[in-house]
């Protein structure tokens, strides 16, 4: 184990040395530094929170990648889904003179001032998972994440194909939609994709949409509300798995069978969702891959080596349903 760690650290350092030197973008730091244990690359990560299984897997991906063995010191901040905590975290990272800042923005708006401060401090900022809505895109170096619009579109396209398979494609289909955190890129993109596709099928009716903030307990509450209001719901599209888990509890409490009386489609495809697919309570889950730690480390490696980095990096994602969930469960990482 120790040998393996030494080997991976050595490989990382050698790849940096091959690039010529260790570049520190912060002007107050020396531009040529010898990589010793006390001179690790310091990365501040302002994380959204711990609102879902996806988020927990994402945090774990960063913590297991940005280790001392790999040449990093990680300063991890859980913003508890409060944008003001993320802004505070960024200002603290500036004060601590970190080498890189990674931000998974809770919402897209409100970033111009603090990102200008980060840029003025000479700290490269990498966006992970979600986007920011800023006038000047030089305020961030790179973004890596999922294609949220496509995830939304895929959920409705899957429904259309499934209804065809079961001979219900000519029926009027009543859909309720559970959105994630309003104003987040994941919610904005998925809502856009879902609604664009619903509009393409004349037999699909969107009864109502409401936010469950990506949280299981809120998913349950929102579904309870939908069930009180409508007695003809055919489909729930939940913008993440955890809200679907909450909705399943509400549907069962109302005496209905999730996955049968109400078709359930969710987004993320975490391990527990694949288990729900096998159990028949979720019909499909559209993957949103959370394993961004190594992807961000690769961006940093390129920056350290003076190599160009892509401005936007989209991650490939799959669709899971009863046809592939069981076979993929044993090797599912999150
Ligand atoms: O931004 C990605 C979304 O955030 C995931 O779908 C959700 O589970 C998380 O909270």
PDB file of N, CA, C and O and ligand atoms in Angstrom, residues 48 50-55 81 105 129-130 148 151 181 184-187 190 213-215 239-242 267-268 270 288, ligand 1:
ATOM      1  N   UNK A  48     -20.802  22.594  -2.457  1.00  0.00           N
ATOM      2  CA  UNK A  48     -22.203  23.016  -2.255  1.00  0.00           C
ATOM      3  C   UNK A  48     -22.703  22.670  -0.851  1.00  0.00           C
ATOM      4  O   UNK A  48     -23.250  23.511  -0.136  1.00  0.00           O
ATOM      5  N   UNK A  50     -23.982  18.791   1.471  1.00  0.00           N
ATOM      6  CA  UNK A  50     -24.033  17.317   1.504  1.00  0.00           C
ATOM      7  C   UNK A  50     -25.486  16.894   1.311  1.00  0.00           C
ATOM      8  O   UNK A  50     -25.996  16.012   1.983  1.00  0.00           O
ATOM      9  N   UNK A  51     -26.158  17.560   0.350  1.00  0.00           N
ATOM     10  CA  UNK A  51     -27.606  17.417   0.208  1.00  0.00           C
ATOM     11  C   UNK A  51     -28.070  16.108  -0.429  1.00  0.00           C
ATOM     12  O   UNK A  51     -29.234  15.773  -0.329  1.00  0.00           O
ATOM     13  N   UNK A  52     -27.124  15.383  -1.074  1.00  0.00           N
ATOM     14  CA  UNK A  52     -27.563  14.182  -1.815  1.00  0.00           C
ATOM     15  C   UNK A  52     -26.458  13.137  -1.837  1.00  0.00           C
ATOM     16  O   UNK A  52     -25.300  13.436  -1.550  1.00  0.00           O
ATOM     17  N   UNK A  53     -26.825  11.913  -2.228  1.00  0.00           N
ATOM     18  CA  UNK A  53     -25.820  10.846  -2.389  1.00  0.00           C
ATOM     19  C   UNK A  53     -24.773  11.278  -3.423  1.00  0.00           C
ATOM     20  O   UNK A  53     -23.591  11.001  -3.283  1.00  0.00           O
ATOM     21  N   UNK A  54     -25.253  11.929  -4.487  1.00  0.00           N
ATOM     22  CA  UNK A  54     -24.354  12.419  -5.543  1.00  0.00           C
ATOM     23  C   UNK A  54     -23.296  13.337  -4.937  1.00  0.00           C
ATOM     24  O   UNK A  54     -22.112  13.210  -5.222  1.00  0.00           O
ATOM     25  N   UNK A  55     -23.741  14.252  -4.107  1.00  0.00           N
ATOM     26  CA  UNK A  55     -22.821  15.254  -3.539  1.00  0.00           C
ATOM     27  C   UNK A  55     -21.798  14.584  -2.628  1.00  0.00           C
ATOM     28  O   UNK A  55     -20.625  14.957  -2.613  1.00  0.00           O
ATOM     29  N   UNK A  81     -25.243  24.520   1.406  1.00  0.00           N
ATOM     30  CA  UNK A  81     -26.221  25.048   0.438  1.00  0.00           C
ATOM     31  C   UNK A  81     -26.531  26.533   0.617  1.00  0.00           C
ATOM     32  O   UNK A  81     -27.610  26.994   0.234  1.00  0.00           O
ATOM     33  N   UNK A 105     -20.463  26.027  -7.749  1.00  0.00           N
ATOM     34  CA  UNK A 105     -21.379  27.093  -7.315  1.00  0.00           C
ATOM     35  C   UNK A 105     -22.802  26.581  -7.038  1.00  0.00           C
ATOM     36  O   UNK A 105     -23.357  25.858  -7.871  1.00  0.00           O
ATOM     37  N   UNK A 129     -18.738  20.872 -11.691  1.00  0.00           N
ATOM     38  CA  UNK A 129     -20.152  20.529 -11.598  1.00  0.00           C
ATOM     39  C   UNK A 129     -21.056  21.623 -12.181  1.00  0.00           C
ATOM     40  O   UNK A 129     -21.591  21.460 -13.251  1.00  0.00           O
ATOM     41  N   UNK A 130     -21.223  22.743 -11.483  1.00  0.00           N
ATOM     42  CA  UNK A 130     -22.146  23.779 -11.946  1.00  0.00           C
ATOM     43  C   UNK A 130     -21.388  24.998 -12.480  1.00  0.00           C
ATOM     44  O   UNK A 130     -20.204  25.138 -12.248  1.00  0.00           O
ATOM     45  N   UNK A 148     -26.384  19.135 -18.397  1.00  0.00           N
ATOM     46  CA  UNK A 148     -27.660  19.104 -17.671  1.00  0.00           C
ATOM     47  C   UNK A 148     -28.867  19.175 -18.609  1.00  0.00           C
ATOM     48  O   UNK A 148     -29.887  18.547 -18.345  1.00  0.00           O
ATOM     49  N   UNK A 151     -29.364  15.783 -19.952  1.00  0.00           N
ATOM     50  CA  UNK A 151     -29.925  14.876 -18.935  1.00  0.00           C
ATOM     51  C   UNK A 151     -31.453  15.035 -18.876  1.00  0.00           C
ATOM     52  O   UNK A 151     -32.192  14.050 -18.809  1.00  0.00           O
ATOM     53  N   UNK A 181     -32.384  22.665  -6.789  1.00  0.00           N
ATOM     54  CA  UNK A 181     -32.203  24.013  -6.228  1.00  0.00           C
ATOM     55  C   UNK A 181     -32.408  25.061  -7.321  1.00  0.00           C
ATOM     56  O   UNK A 181     -31.671  25.085  -8.311  1.00  0.00           O
ATOM     57  N   UNK A 184     -29.742  26.945  -9.795  1.00  0.00           N
ATOM     58  CA  UNK A 184     -28.493  26.192  -9.988  1.00  0.00           C
ATOM     59  C   UNK A 184     -28.432  25.735 -11.440  1.00  0.00           C
ATOM     60  O   UNK A 184     -29.471  25.516 -12.072  1.00  0.00           O
ATOM     61  N   UNK A 185     -27.223  25.566 -11.960  1.00  0.00           N
ATOM     62  CA  UNK A 185     -27.092  25.140 -13.357  1.00  0.00           C
ATOM     63  C   UNK A 185     -27.791  23.804 -13.587  1.00  0.00           C
ATOM     64  O   UNK A 185     -28.414  23.595 -14.630  1.00  0.00           O
ATOM     65  N   UNK A 186     -27.691  22.904 -12.602  1.00  0.00           N
ATOM     66  CA  UNK A 186     -28.317  21.588 -12.748  1.00  0.00           C
ATOM     67  C   UNK A 186     -29.835  21.741 -12.905  1.00  0.00           C
ATOM     68  O   UNK A 186     -30.452  21.080 -13.758  1.00  0.00           O
ATOM     69  N   UNK A 187     -30.422  22.617 -12.119  1.00  0.00           N
ATOM     70  CA  UNK A 187     -31.885  22.816 -12.215  1.00  0.00           C
ATOM     71  C   UNK A 187     -32.242  23.546 -13.511  1.00  0.00           C
ATOM     72  O   UNK A 187     -33.152  23.125 -14.237  1.00  0.00           O
ATOM     73  N   UNK A 190     -31.702  21.136 -16.541  1.00  0.00           N
ATOM     74  CA  UNK A 190     -32.626  19.994 -16.574  1.00  0.00           C
ATOM     75  C   UNK A 190     -34.060  20.459 -16.852  1.00  0.00           C
ATOM     76  O   UNK A 190     -34.782  19.827 -17.615  1.00  0.00           O
ATOM     77  N   UNK A 213     -35.348  21.098  -3.905  1.00  0.00           N
ATOM     78  CA  UNK A 213     -34.011  21.529  -3.473  1.00  0.00           C
ATOM     79  C   UNK A 213     -32.956  20.403  -3.495  1.00  0.00           C
ATOM     80  O   UNK A 213     -31.968  20.486  -2.780  1.00  0.00           O
ATOM     81  N   UNK A 214     -33.192  19.350  -4.263  1.00  0.00           N
ATOM     82  CA  UNK A 214     -32.270  18.205  -4.362  1.00  0.00           C
ATOM     83  C   UNK A 214     -32.203  17.375  -3.070  1.00  0.00           C
ATOM     84  O   UNK A 214     -31.277  16.591  -2.883  1.00  0.00           O
ATOM     85  N   UNK A 215     -33.163  17.574  -2.158  1.00  0.00           N
ATOM     86  CA  UNK A 215     -33.102  16.944  -0.841  1.00  0.00           C
ATOM     87  C   UNK A 215     -34.227  15.914  -0.692  1.00  0.00           C
ATOM     88  O   UNK A 215     -35.367  16.168  -1.096  1.00  0.00           O
ATOM     89  N   UNK A 239     -35.565  15.661 -10.513  1.00  0.00           N
ATOM     90  CA  UNK A 239     -34.260  16.100 -11.036  1.00  0.00           C
ATOM     91  C   UNK A 239     -33.076  15.552 -10.244  1.00  0.00           C
ATOM     92  O   UNK A 239     -31.924  15.879 -10.549  1.00  0.00           O
ATOM     93  N   UNK A 240     -33.313  14.764  -9.211  1.00  0.00           N
ATOM     94  CA  UNK A 240     -32.225  13.915  -8.688  1.00  0.00           C
ATOM     95  C   UNK A 240     -32.812  12.680  -7.995  1.00  0.00           C
ATOM     96  O   UNK A 240     -34.016  12.605  -7.720  1.00  0.00           O
ATOM     97  N   UNK A 241     -31.926  11.717  -7.744  1.00  0.00           N
ATOM     98  CA  UNK A 241     -32.376  10.446  -7.163  1.00  0.00           C
ATOM     99  C   UNK A 241     -32.946  10.628  -5.762  1.00  0.00           C
ATOM    100  O   UNK A 241     -33.950  10.006  -5.401  1.00  0.00           O
ATOM    101  N   UNK A 242     -32.280  11.461  -4.962  1.00  0.00           N
ATOM    102  CA  UNK A 242     -32.730  11.546  -3.565  1.00  0.00           C
ATOM    103  C   UNK A 242     -34.153  12.068  -3.446  1.00  0.00           C
ATOM    104  O   UNK A 242     -34.932  11.595  -2.601  1.00  0.00           O
ATOM    105  N   UNK A 267     -32.688  11.540 -11.931  1.00  0.00           N
ATOM    106  CA  UNK A 267     -31.386  11.880 -12.530  1.00  0.00           C
ATOM    107  C   UNK A 267     -30.301  11.706 -11.457  1.00  0.00           C
ATOM    108  O   UNK A 267     -30.541  12.023 -10.286  1.00  0.00           O
ATOM    109  N   UNK A 268     -29.170  11.226 -11.835  1.00  0.00           N
ATOM    110  CA  UNK A 268     -27.937  10.990 -11.057  1.00  0.00           C
ATOM    111  C   UNK A 268     -27.441   9.554 -11.262  1.00  0.00           C
ATOM    112  O   UNK A 268     -26.274   9.328 -11.475  1.00  0.00           O
ATOM    113  N   UNK A 270     -27.165   7.139  -8.907  1.00  0.00           N
ATOM    114  CA  UNK A 270     -26.297   6.646  -7.826  1.00  0.00           C
ATOM    115  C   UNK A 270     -26.665   5.181  -7.559  1.00  0.00           C
ATOM    116  O   UNK A 270     -27.713   4.699  -8.003  1.00  0.00           O
ATOM    117  N   UNK A 288     -25.638  11.324 -13.872  1.00  0.00           N
ATOM    118  CA  UNK A 288     -24.871  12.566 -13.756  1.00  0.00           C
ATOM    119  C   UNK A 288     -23.641  12.139 -12.970  1.00  0.00           C
ATOM    120  O   UNK A 288     -23.748  11.779 -11.800  1.00  0.00           O
TER     121      UNK A 288
HETATM  122  O1  LIG B   1     -25.253  19.603  -9.610  1.00  0.00           O
HETATM  123  C1  LIG B   1     -25.475  18.237  -9.597  1.00  0.00           C
HETATM  124  C2  LIG B   1     -26.668  17.927  -8.756  1.00  0.00           C
HETATM  125  O2  LIG B   1     -26.447  18.391  -7.442  1.00  0.00           O
HETATM  126  C3  LIG B   1     -26.998  16.462  -8.579  1.00  0.00           C
HETATM  127  O3  LIG B   1     -27.923  16.002  -9.501  1.00  0.00           O
HETATM  128  C4  LIG B   1     -27.666  16.483  -7.249  1.00  0.00           C
HETATM  129  O4  LIG B   1     -27.908  15.233  -6.689  1.00  0.00           O
HETATM  130  C5  LIG B   1     -26.783  17.382  -6.513  1.00  0.00           C
HETATM  131  O5  LIG B   1     -27.209  17.799  -5.329  1.00  0.00           O
END
